[in-house]
Structures are given as C-alpha cells and as structure tokens.
Amino acid sequence: MNKSKNTKPKKLFFPIIACIAVIIIGLIYYYFFSSMLKHDENKIVYIDDNDNIDSIYAKLDPISSNHGMAGFKTLVRHSSYEENIRTGRYEIEKGNGAFTVFRKLKNGLQTSVNLTIPSVRTIDKLAGAISKKMMIDSVALYKALTDSSTCAKYGYTPQTIACMFIPNTYEIYWNTPIDKFLDRMKKEENKFWSFERTKKAEAMNFTKEQVITLASIVDEETANDKEKPMIAGMYYNRLKTGMPLQADPTIKYALNDFSIRRIYHNMLMVSSPYNTYKNTGLPPGPIRIPSVAGIDAVLDHVHHDYLYMCAKEDFSGTHNFAKTYEEHLENAEKYSKALNERGIK
C-alpha cells in the first residue's frame, strides 16, 4: 500500500513539468520568434550615426507588435548592443521575430540599396540626389567632389570629376562612407570603359573625358536617342575643322541658368571657358552627367559632312542639319519664326 501511494505523485509530476515546459516554449516562441511586425508587409529601418538605443526603440515601436518589442528589449538588456550600435539600412521582413531582428541589427546585416546615378547638370545636384538615397551628407560630398586633391586621387579635376559617374543603377550599402563610395564609382567607371569603348575613343583621338564632355553637350541638345549619333557627328566635324562648337547648352551652363529657352546675341558674350561661341575646342569638362546613350552616341557617331544644325520648327525635339552656312541660316529663320509665333522669349 505504501508503495502505490508514493508512485502516484510521481505520475502527476511529469505531466505538470511537461505542461510548464510547453508553456515556457510557447512564451519563448511568442516573444522572440513569432513575427515582430504589426502588419503583414516588409518595413525598412534606417539607423544612423545619431541614433542611440532609445531612438532605435522609437523607430521600431510604430511597426512592431507589443510582444515583439518586449522580446527585442529583453534581448538588448542581456547583450552589449546598446554600446555597439551599427548604422545601416535594415529590412524587417514579415515573419521575422524579435530574435532575427535583433541579430540583424546587432551584426550589421543590412540590406543594400539600389542607387541610380542621375543625369544631372551640376555637382551640387549630384551630391543632393545621392544624399537622398544614402547616409552621406550632401555638403560633405559636394566638398569632396570640388576638392582638387580628392579629385586628383581618382585622376580628375573638379571640372572633370563628373566623368567618373556613369548613370547606371548600383547595389550599395546605405551607410557606405564617402571615400568608399568614390572608390566604388571609380571601379564602376573602369568597368564601363570596356576594351571596345576605349578603342573607339582612341580611334577618334579622344580621351575618355573628352568623350564624356561631348556626350554631355549632345544630351543637352536632344532627348531623342536615335538622333544623338547625328549630332555627335556634327560636333565632331567641327572639332576636326577647328570651328567653334557654338553649342547653345554651354551658354546656359556658363550663365548657370538652365531655364533659358532662347539664346540671344548678348548671352554669347559671357566670359567663361564654357562659352563655346568664344572658345574653340571642348569646354574644360562636361556640362552634365551624360546618359549611357549619349556616351555611346559619341563613340558610334554618324560619319557625315554636316557642320550646322538647328532645332526643327515643329518643336519635335529633333534638328535640321546643313552642310553650308547659307542653308543653316534658312533653317534658323524657320525656327526663329516658330518661336516668335509661340511667344517664346
């Protein structure tokens, strides 16, 4: 009888322990491994140099469930994360529990960003556009890109540094510092200038910087990619014969006024190395970051005898080409008349 009484508590003990274990496992899963997000969609969290643990909590709280935040804070309290916060762009995916989110942030397992280099006209615009996609400060980047020693490190001057930026889309980490970012852009530029492109530039007796500079003018002249090789061929003919390029977009750049719709004679008097009416040859650098289509249009320019062009009077964005100045004057008169009729000044 005594033996049976002793075994009964033992039989009850194990189910109780099992139930407690299940409850504990359930709580661990609930707080640390069930989805931390409130909603069923991925979220991006940015952590920068100014963040501390409280600001990180503030960024996570609006997108997190109560149990998820509780689990995350518990993990933080039992780690050194608060003293070792890593900057970055972190994607919190649906289904990620507090443990996974904590591991991402603690180990710096960030998600890259697709950075598209824009075809903009000025370095300050470039710096501003990049800073919107990365942690880089626009003022600091602008200073670097206009600093002679920094530009020289990559083989450029402040006038030609825009040549290093090829307007493609690149995967890069959001918190990449300026020096590493510029190193990456140089690497991508070297990759862009393939053996074939380099040989085409050499056949024109052009440096890569000269190709980019002419491409920037071609891009400013038209958005029509099919016509760009024709325009590039015309400007190349002028360069070969020693004629001034007389490219209206360079006047806008020299005046730093890109809203101008009509170039008048007094504007052609502006004193600037970018004034291709007063100076022969190419300007000292590109007047914008040209498109890949513009660069290839220069390298694959059409061989013809045209020396002049004028925007078509139908405002189609294309041009009338001419071999003689007399023919060009006729085209210019038609375009001028069309401008007057539309009241464009």
mmCIF file of C-alpha atoms in Angstrom:
data_model
loop_
_atom_site.group_PDB
_atom_site.id
_atom_site.type_symbol
_atom_site.label_atom_id
_atom_site.label_comp_id
_atom_site.label_asym_id
_atom_site.label_seq_id
_atom_site.Cartn_x
_atom_site.Cartn_y
_atom_site.Cartn_z
ATOM 1 C CA MET A 1 0.000 0.000 0.000
ATOM 2 C CA ASN A 2 2.761 2.484 0.859
ATOM 3 C CA LYS A 3 4.449 1.808 -2.467
ATOM 4 C CA SER A 4 1.381 2.712 -4.543
ATOM 5 C CA LYS A 5 0.896 5.928 -2.585
ATOM 6 C CA ASN A 6 4.491 7.012 -3.385
ATOM 7 C CA THR A 7 4.187 6.363 -7.135
ATOM 8 C CA LYS A 8 1.018 8.428 -7.585
ATOM 9 C CA PRO A 9 2.654 11.841 -7.012
ATOM 10 C CA LYS A 10 5.442 10.859 -9.407
ATOM 11 C CA LYS A 11 2.890 10.092 -12.121
ATOM 12 C CA LEU A 12 1.338 13.550 -11.648
ATOM 13 C CA PHE A 13 4.711 15.335 -11.511
ATOM 14 C CA PHE A 14 5.852 14.595 -15.059
ATOM 15 C CA PRO A 15 2.686 15.865 -16.837
ATOM 16 C CA ILE A 16 2.891 19.049 -14.790
ATOM 17 C CA ILE A 17 6.537 19.535 -15.776
ATOM 18 C CA ALA A 18 5.634 18.844 -19.410
ATOM 19 C CA CYS A 19 2.837 21.418 -19.315
ATOM 20 C CA ILE A 20 5.156 24.012 -17.790
ATOM 21 C CA ALA A 21 7.780 23.262 -20.456
ATOM 22 C CA VAL A 22 5.197 23.670 -23.223
ATOM 23 C CA ILE A 23 4.070 26.976 -21.750
ATOM 24 C CA ILE A 24 7.664 28.218 -21.493
ATOM 25 C CA ILE A 25 8.451 27.138 -25.043
ATOM 26 C CA GLY A 26 5.251 28.812 -26.217
ATOM 27 C CA LEU A 27 6.164 32.063 -24.478
ATOM 28 C CA ILE A 28 9.704 31.979 -25.875
ATOM 29 C CA TYR A 29 8.331 31.463 -29.356
ATOM 30 C CA TYR A 30 5.671 34.178 -28.883
ATOM 31 C CA TYR A 31 8.087 36.850 -27.665
ATOM 32 C CA PHE A 32 11.206 36.005 -29.647
ATOM 33 C CA PHE A 33 10.308 34.066 -32.793
ATOM 34 C CA SER A 34 6.773 34.994 -33.894
ATOM 35 C CA SER A 35 6.538 37.909 -36.322
ATOM 36 C CA MET A 36 7.608 41.190 -34.754
ATOM 37 C CA LEU A 37 5.750 43.316 -37.305
ATOM 38 C CA LYS A 38 2.283 44.671 -36.705
ATOM 39 C CA HIS A 39 1.322 44.325 -40.357
ATOM 40 C CA ASP A 40 1.970 41.710 -42.997
ATOM 41 C CA GLU A 41 4.432 43.718 -45.079
ATOM 42 C CA ASN A 42 8.188 44.325 -45.004
ATOM 43 C CA LYS A 43 9.497 47.520 -43.412
ATOM 44 C CA ILE A 44 12.792 49.402 -43.701
ATOM 45 C CA VAL A 45 14.519 50.846 -40.640
ATOM 46 C CA TYR A 46 17.403 53.311 -41.010
ATOM 47 C CA ILE A 47 19.950 53.628 -38.211
ATOM 48 C CA ASP A 48 22.426 56.499 -38.492
ATOM 49 C CA ASP A 49 25.297 57.969 -36.514
ATOM 50 C CA ASN A 50 22.988 59.962 -34.245
ATOM 51 C CA ASP A 51 20.925 57.009 -33.083
ATOM 52 C CA ASN A 52 21.024 55.583 -29.574
ATOM 53 C CA ILE A 53 19.038 52.714 -28.129
ATOM 54 C CA ASP A 54 16.080 54.959 -27.256
ATOM 55 C CA SER A 55 15.828 56.357 -30.788
ATOM 56 C CA ILE A 56 16.059 52.823 -32.178
ATOM 57 C CA TYR A 57 13.178 51.801 -29.927
ATOM 58 C CA ALA A 58 11.272 54.832 -31.241
ATOM 59 C CA LYS A 59 11.869 53.724 -34.843
ATOM 60 C CA LEU A 60 10.829 50.141 -34.197
ATOM 61 C CA ASP A 61 7.813 50.847 -31.998
ATOM 62 C CA PRO A 62 5.396 52.123 -34.720
ATOM 63 C CA ILE A 63 5.911 48.984 -36.834
ATOM 64 C CA SER A 64 6.217 46.396 -34.040
ATOM 65 C CA SER A 65 3.753 44.364 -32.028
ATOM 66 C CA ASN A 66 3.795 44.742 -28.250
ATOM 67 C CA HIS A 67 5.166 41.242 -27.678
ATOM 68 C CA GLY A 68 7.777 41.765 -30.400
ATOM 69 C CA MET A 69 9.073 44.963 -28.800
ATOM 70 C CA ALA A 70 9.106 43.285 -25.392
ATOM 71 C CA GLY A 71 11.190 40.431 -26.792
ATOM 72 C CA PHE A 72 13.552 42.806 -28.583
ATOM 73 C CA LYS A 73 14.108 44.924 -25.444
ATOM 74 C CA THR A 74 14.764 41.775 -23.413
ATOM 75 C CA LEU A 75 17.488 40.721 -25.852
ATOM 76 C CA VAL A 76 19.016 44.210 -25.740
ATOM 77 C CA ARG A 77 19.131 44.184 -21.930
ATOM 78 C CA HIS A 78 21.074 40.929 -21.953
ATOM 79 C CA SER A 79 23.604 41.990 -24.594
ATOM 80 C CA SER A 80 26.183 44.671 -25.374
ATOM 81 C CA TYR A 81 24.177 46.035 -28.329
ATOM 82 C CA GLU A 82 23.473 49.376 -26.660
ATOM 83 C CA GLU A 83 27.216 50.116 -26.629
ATOM 84 C CA ASN A 84 27.828 48.734 -30.142
ATOM 85 C CA ILE A 85 25.073 50.141 -32.352
ATOM 86 C CA ARG A 86 25.747 49.695 -36.081
ATOM 87 C CA THR A 87 24.457 52.099 -38.672
ATOM 88 C CA GLY A 88 22.681 50.776 -41.730
ATOM 89 C CA ARG A 89 19.536 50.180 -43.725
ATOM 90 C CA TYR A 90 17.757 47.176 -42.302
ATOM 91 C CA GLU A 91 14.824 45.347 -43.852
ATOM 92 C CA ILE A 92 12.427 43.872 -41.310
ATOM 93 C CA GLU A 93 10.682 41.120 -43.232
ATOM 94 C CA LYS A 94 7.256 39.726 -42.477
ATOM 95 C CA GLY A 95 7.732 36.670 -40.312
ATOM 96 C CA ASN A 96 10.934 37.954 -38.706
ATOM 97 C CA GLY A 97 10.776 37.511 -34.945
ATOM 98 C CA ALA A 98 12.460 39.707 -32.351
ATOM 99 C CA PHE A 99 15.463 37.381 -32.255
ATOM 100 C CA THR A 100 16.012 37.657 -36.030
ATOM 101 C CA VAL A 101 15.567 41.438 -35.992
ATOM 102 C CA PHE A 102 17.943 41.765 -33.047
ATOM 103 C CA ARG A 103 20.541 39.586 -34.792
ATOM 104 C CA LYS A 104 20.305 41.702 -37.961
ATOM 105 C CA LEU A 105 20.815 44.968 -36.123
ATOM 106 C CA LYS A 106 23.475 43.668 -33.741
ATOM 107 C CA ASN A 107 25.564 42.058 -36.502
ATOM 108 C CA GLY A 108 25.032 44.827 -39.061
ATOM 109 C CA LEU A 109 23.239 42.514 -41.507
ATOM 110 C CA GLN A 110 21.796 45.356 -43.519
ATOM 111 C CA THR A 111 20.042 45.340 -46.885
ATOM 112 C CA SER A 112 21.689 47.109 -49.824
ATOM 113 C CA VAL A 113 20.048 49.983 -51.654
ATOM 114 C CA ASN A 114 19.704 50.384 -55.422
ATOM 115 C CA LEU A 115 21.445 53.674 -56.117
ATOM 116 C CA THR A 116 20.817 55.234 -59.526
ATOM 117 C CA ILE A 117 23.332 57.875 -60.550
ATOM 118 C CA PRO A 118 21.173 60.620 -62.072
ATOM 119 C CA SER A 119 21.963 62.522 -65.246
ATOM 120 C CA VAL A 120 22.090 65.924 -63.563
ATOM 121 C CA ARG A 121 23.777 69.144 -64.646
ATOM 122 C CA THR A 122 25.799 70.199 -61.633
ATOM 123 C CA ILE A 123 27.857 68.629 -58.859
ATOM 124 C CA ASP A 124 25.674 70.111 -56.130
ATOM 125 C CA LYS A 125 22.632 68.454 -57.714
ATOM 126 C CA LEU A 126 24.536 65.163 -57.877
ATOM 127 C CA ALA A 127 25.529 65.397 -54.214
ATOM 128 C CA GLY A 128 21.960 66.227 -53.237
ATOM 129 C CA ALA A 129 20.491 63.306 -55.192
ATOM 130 C CA ILE A 130 22.952 60.801 -53.713
ATOM 131 C CA SER A 131 22.385 62.027 -50.156
ATOM 132 C CA LYS A 132 18.670 61.270 -50.543
ATOM 133 C CA LYS A 133 19.468 57.603 -51.148
ATOM 134 C CA MET A 134 22.439 57.173 -48.787
ATOM 135 C CA MET A 135 23.605 58.223 -45.338
ATOM 136 C CA ILE A 136 26.197 60.507 -46.990
ATOM 137 C CA ASP A 137 25.865 64.209 -46.166
ATOM 138 C CA SER A 138 25.325 66.264 -49.332
ATOM 139 C CA VAL A 139 27.541 69.143 -48.192
ATOM 140 C CA ALA A 140 30.410 66.795 -47.299
ATOM 141 C CA LEU A 141 30.108 65.007 -50.646
ATOM 142 C CA TYR A 142 29.996 68.299 -52.541
ATOM 143 C CA LYS A 143 33.157 69.451 -50.761
ATOM 144 C CA ALA A 144 34.907 66.213 -51.680
ATOM 145 C CA LEU A 145 33.898 66.453 -55.336
ATOM 146 C CA THR A 146 35.096 70.048 -55.598
ATOM 147 C CA ASP A 147 38.351 69.425 -53.726
ATOM 148 C CA SER A 148 41.358 69.312 -56.061
ATOM 149 C CA SER A 149 43.305 66.736 -54.052
ATOM 150 C CA THR A 150 40.329 64.383 -53.771
ATOM 151 C CA CYS A 151 39.626 64.650 -57.490
ATOM 152 C CA ALA A 152 43.311 64.102 -58.309
ATOM 153 C CA LYS A 153 43.258 60.853 -56.332
ATOM 154 C CA TYR A 154 40.899 59.476 -58.973
ATOM 155 C CA GLY A 155 42.651 61.094 -61.942
ATOM 156 C CA TYR A 156 40.335 64.077 -62.341
ATOM 157 C CA THR A 157 39.943 67.767 -61.608
ATOM 158 C CA PRO A 158 36.893 69.480 -60.079
ATOM 159 C CA GLN A 159 35.907 70.362 -63.675
ATOM 160 C CA THR A 160 36.102 66.750 -64.897
ATOM 161 C CA ILE A 161 35.146 64.699 -61.812
ATOM 162 C CA ALA A 162 31.628 64.249 -63.202
ATOM 163 C CA CYS A 163 33.210 61.948 -65.811
ATOM 164 C CA MET A 164 33.668 59.309 -63.111
ATOM 165 C CA PHE A 165 29.928 58.900 -62.574
ATOM 166 C CA ILE A 166 28.259 56.579 -65.070
ATOM 167 C CA PRO A 167 24.456 56.876 -64.794
ATOM 168 C CA ASN A 168 23.577 53.274 -64.083
ATOM 169 C CA THR A 169 21.993 51.622 -61.052
ATOM 170 C CA TYR A 170 24.293 50.089 -58.452
ATOM 171 C CA GLU A 171 23.727 47.946 -55.368
ATOM 172 C CA ILE A 172 25.468 49.615 -52.455
ATOM 173 C CA TYR A 173 25.142 49.782 -48.706
ATOM 174 C CA TRP A 174 23.279 52.817 -47.414
ATOM 175 C CA ASN A 175 25.937 53.692 -44.830
ATOM 176 C CA THR A 176 28.920 53.496 -47.198
ATOM 177 C CA PRO A 177 31.295 56.379 -46.319
ATOM 178 C CA ILE A 178 32.309 58.962 -48.917
ATOM 179 C CA ASP A 179 35.782 57.569 -49.611
ATOM 180 C CA LYS A 180 34.469 54.037 -50.138
ATOM 181 C CA PHE A 181 31.615 55.378 -52.257
ATOM 182 C CA LEU A 182 34.033 57.220 -54.537
ATOM 183 C CA ASP A 183 36.243 54.135 -54.735
ATOM 184 C CA ARG A 184 33.184 52.174 -55.880
ATOM 185 C CA MET A 185 32.282 54.768 -58.519
ATOM 186 C CA LYS A 186 35.832 54.648 -59.881
ATOM 187 C CA LYS A 187 35.663 50.863 -60.043
ATOM 188 C CA GLU A 188 32.342 51.028 -61.914
ATOM 189 C CA GLU A 189 33.737 53.632 -64.303
ATOM 190 C CA ASN A 190 36.700 51.381 -65.108
ATOM 191 C CA LYS A 191 34.300 48.525 -65.733
ATOM 192 C CA PHE A 192 32.156 50.685 -68.028
ATOM 193 C CA TRP A 193 35.137 51.601 -70.208
ATOM 194 C CA SER A 194 35.462 48.232 -71.845
ATOM 195 C CA PHE A 195 38.157 47.402 -74.361
ATOM 196 C CA GLU A 196 35.691 48.136 -77.177
ATOM 197 C CA ARG A 197 34.670 51.564 -75.874
ATOM 198 C CA THR A 198 38.289 52.502 -75.160
ATOM 199 C CA LYS A 199 39.353 51.582 -78.690
ATOM 200 C CA LYS A 200 36.535 53.642 -80.191
ATOM 201 C CA ALA A 201 37.658 56.677 -78.178
ATOM 202 C CA GLU A 202 41.251 56.156 -79.307
ATOM 203 C CA ALA A 203 40.113 55.940 -82.934
ATOM 204 C CA MET A 204 38.566 59.401 -82.505
ATOM 205 C CA ASN A 205 41.789 60.614 -80.873
ATOM 206 C CA PHE A 206 39.679 61.408 -77.813
ATOM 207 C CA THR A 207 40.328 60.832 -74.150
ATOM 208 C CA LYS A 208 37.527 59.349 -72.070
ATOM 209 C CA GLU A 209 36.991 62.790 -70.536
ATOM 210 C CA GLN A 210 36.570 64.335 -73.989
ATOM 211 C CA VAL A 211 34.036 61.666 -74.943
ATOM 212 C CA ILE A 212 32.048 62.362 -71.773
ATOM 213 C CA THR A 213 32.235 66.129 -72.294
ATOM 214 C CA LEU A 214 30.950 65.933 -75.863
ATOM 215 C CA ALA A 215 28.275 63.443 -74.791
ATOM 216 C CA SER A 216 27.051 65.916 -72.175
ATOM 217 C CA ILE A 217 26.522 68.526 -74.901
ATOM 218 C CA VAL A 218 24.779 66.010 -77.157
ATOM 219 C CA ASP A 219 22.424 65.019 -74.329
ATOM 220 C CA GLU A 220 21.569 68.668 -73.720
ATOM 221 C CA GLU A 221 20.759 69.151 -77.394
ATOM 222 C CA THR A 222 18.170 66.384 -77.619
ATOM 223 C CA ALA A 223 16.380 63.664 -75.692
ATOM 224 C CA ASN A 224 15.960 61.715 -78.922
ATOM 225 C CA ASP A 225 18.443 58.848 -78.633
ATOM 226 C CA LYS A 226 18.145 57.989 -82.338
ATOM 227 C CA GLU A 227 19.330 61.456 -83.358
ATOM 228 C CA LYS A 228 22.221 61.694 -80.909
ATOM 229 C CA PRO A 229 24.796 59.958 -83.168
ATOM 230 C CA MET A 230 23.973 62.514 -85.908
ATOM 231 C CA ILE A 231 24.508 65.449 -83.546
ATOM 232 C CA ALA A 232 27.696 63.899 -82.190
ATOM 233 C CA GLY A 233 28.963 63.522 -85.768
ATOM 234 C CA MET A 234 28.266 67.191 -86.498
ATOM 235 C CA TYR A 235 30.150 68.409 -83.436
ATOM 236 C CA TYR A 236 32.993 66.033 -84.186
ATOM 237 C CA ASN A 237 33.239 67.516 -87.680
ATOM 238 C CA ARG A 238 33.501 70.986 -86.149
ATOM 239 C CA LEU A 239 36.251 69.902 -83.812
ATOM 240 C CA LYS A 240 38.220 68.363 -86.657
ATOM 241 C CA THR A 241 37.988 71.522 -88.753
ATOM 242 C CA GLY A 242 38.792 73.874 -85.855
ATOM 243 C CA MET A 243 35.363 75.501 -85.853
ATOM 244 C CA PRO A 244 33.897 76.657 -82.539
ATOM 245 C CA LEU A 245 31.268 74.216 -81.315
ATOM 246 C CA GLN A 246 28.799 77.086 -80.820
ATOM 247 C CA ALA A 247 26.642 74.861 -78.643
ATOM 248 C CA ASP A 248 23.784 76.749 -77.004
ATOM 249 C CA PRO A 249 23.656 74.448 -73.942
ATOM 250 C CA THR A 250 27.165 75.552 -72.980
ATOM 251 C CA ILE A 251 25.900 79.145 -72.766
ATOM 252 C CA LYS A 252 23.185 78.090 -70.333
ATOM 253 C CA TYR A 253 25.838 76.313 -68.278
ATOM 254 C CA ALA A 254 28.166 79.324 -68.375
ATOM 255 C CA LEU A 255 25.311 81.562 -67.199
ATOM 256 C CA ASN A 256 24.171 78.930 -64.677
ATOM 257 C CA ASP A 257 20.629 79.443 -65.892
ATOM 258 C CA PHE A 258 19.029 76.293 -67.266
ATOM 259 C CA SER A 259 15.594 77.856 -67.554
ATOM 260 C CA ILE A 260 16.641 79.817 -70.674
ATOM 261 C CA ARG A 261 14.550 78.777 -73.658
ATOM 262 C CA ARG A 262 16.014 81.123 -76.224
ATOM 263 C CA ILE A 263 19.628 82.220 -76.666
ATOM 264 C CA TYR A 264 20.158 85.872 -77.577
ATOM 265 C CA HIS A 265 23.277 87.522 -79.005
ATOM 266 C CA ASN A 266 24.178 89.338 -75.783
ATOM 267 C CA MET A 267 24.302 85.995 -73.960
ATOM 268 C CA LEU A 268 27.043 84.837 -76.296
ATOM 269 C CA MET A 269 29.369 87.447 -74.819
ATOM 270 C CA VAL A 270 29.569 85.792 -71.392
ATOM 271 C CA SER A 271 33.160 85.384 -70.263
ATOM 272 C CA SER A 272 33.564 81.718 -69.418
ATOM 273 C CA PRO A 273 35.708 78.762 -70.531
ATOM 274 C CA TYR A 274 32.383 77.010 -71.135
ATOM 275 C CA ASN A 275 31.342 79.557 -73.780
ATOM 276 C CA THR A 276 31.825 77.555 -76.962
ATOM 277 C CA TYR A 277 31.000 80.573 -79.102
ATOM 278 C CA LYS A 278 34.075 82.464 -77.863
ATOM 279 C CA ASN A 279 36.360 79.466 -77.329
ATOM 280 C CA THR A 280 37.318 76.731 -79.753
ATOM 281 C CA GLY A 281 37.505 73.080 -78.781
ATOM 282 C CA LEU A 282 35.659 71.356 -75.986
ATOM 283 C CA PRO A 283 34.849 73.075 -72.692
ATOM 284 C CA PRO A 284 37.034 72.118 -69.700
ATOM 285 C CA GLY A 285 34.578 69.473 -68.531
ATOM 286 C CA PRO A 286 31.087 68.029 -69.014
ATOM 287 C CA ILE A 287 28.086 70.298 -68.613
ATOM 288 C CA ARG A 288 26.059 67.446 -67.133
ATOM 289 C CA ILE A 289 26.432 63.787 -66.332
ATOM 290 C CA PRO A 290 25.575 62.314 -69.728
ATOM 291 C CA SER A 291 23.449 59.261 -70.323
ATOM 292 C CA VAL A 292 24.951 55.982 -71.476
ATOM 293 C CA ALA A 293 23.069 56.550 -74.743
ATOM 294 C CA GLY A 294 24.806 59.920 -75.102
ATOM 295 C CA ILE A 295 28.244 58.431 -74.459
ATOM 296 C CA ASP A 296 27.711 55.634 -76.958
ATOM 297 C CA ALA A 297 26.313 58.136 -79.468
ATOM 298 C CA VAL A 298 29.666 59.930 -79.426
ATOM 299 C CA LEU A 299 31.621 56.683 -79.741
ATOM 300 C CA ASP A 300 29.311 55.495 -82.544
ATOM 301 C CA HIS A 301 28.775 58.901 -84.161
ATOM 302 C CA VAL A 302 27.437 59.051 -87.696
ATOM 303 C CA HIS A 303 30.033 59.948 -90.313
ATOM 304 C CA HIS A 304 28.610 62.730 -92.489
ATOM 305 C CA ASP A 305 29.506 66.172 -93.872
ATOM 306 C CA TYR A 306 27.132 68.330 -91.833
ATOM 307 C CA LEU A 307 28.600 71.285 -89.938
ATOM 308 C CA TYR A 308 25.420 73.006 -88.802
ATOM 309 C CA MET A 309 22.154 72.123 -87.150
ATOM 310 C CA CYS A 310 19.122 73.959 -85.901
ATOM 311 C CA ALA A 311 16.114 72.792 -83.941
ATOM 312 C CA LYS A 312 13.187 71.929 -86.175
ATOM 313 C CA GLU A 313 10.384 74.427 -86.332
ATOM 314 C CA ASP A 314 7.844 71.739 -85.402
ATOM 315 C CA PHE A 315 9.322 71.556 -81.872
ATOM 316 C CA SER A 316 9.677 67.799 -82.189
ATOM 317 C CA GLY A 317 12.992 67.890 -80.344
ATOM 318 C CA THR A 318 14.886 66.922 -83.487
ATOM 319 C CA HIS A 319 17.022 69.047 -85.819
ATOM 320 C CA ASN A 320 17.539 70.199 -89.369
ATOM 321 C CA PHE A 321 21.140 69.627 -90.476
ATOM 322 C CA ALA A 322 23.039 71.666 -93.044
ATOM 323 C CA LYS A 323 26.382 71.500 -94.835
ATOM 324 C CA THR A 324 26.611 75.207 -95.631
ATOM 325 C CA TYR A 325 26.093 78.325 -93.554
ATOM 326 C CA GLU A 326 23.553 79.659 -96.064
ATOM 327 C CA GLU A 327 21.401 76.556 -95.702
ATOM 328 C CA HIS A 328 21.749 76.807 -91.932
ATOM 329 C CA LEU A 329 20.501 80.418 -91.971
ATOM 330 C CA GLU A 330 17.369 79.291 -93.752
ATOM 331 C CA ASN A 331 16.737 76.639 -91.107
ATOM 332 C CA ALA A 332 17.449 79.153 -88.334
ATOM 333 C CA GLU A 333 14.972 81.615 -89.821
ATOM 334 C CA LYS A 334 12.221 78.989 -89.835
ATOM 335 C CA TYR A 335 12.903 78.128 -86.212
ATOM 336 C CA SER A 336 13.055 81.772 -85.136
ATOM 337 C CA LYS A 337 9.725 82.419 -86.809
ATOM 338 C CA ALA A 338 8.179 79.465 -84.977
ATOM 339 C CA LEU A 339 9.497 80.785 -81.651
ATOM 340 C CA ASN A 340 8.019 84.218 -82.316
ATOM 341 C CA GLU A 341 4.664 82.734 -83.257
ATOM 342 C CA ARG A 342 4.562 80.871 -79.940
ATOM 343 C CA GLY A 343 5.688 83.900 -77.989
ATOM 344 C CA ILE A 344 8.794 82.124 -76.678
ATOM 345 C CA LYS A 345 11.365 84.630 -75.458
#
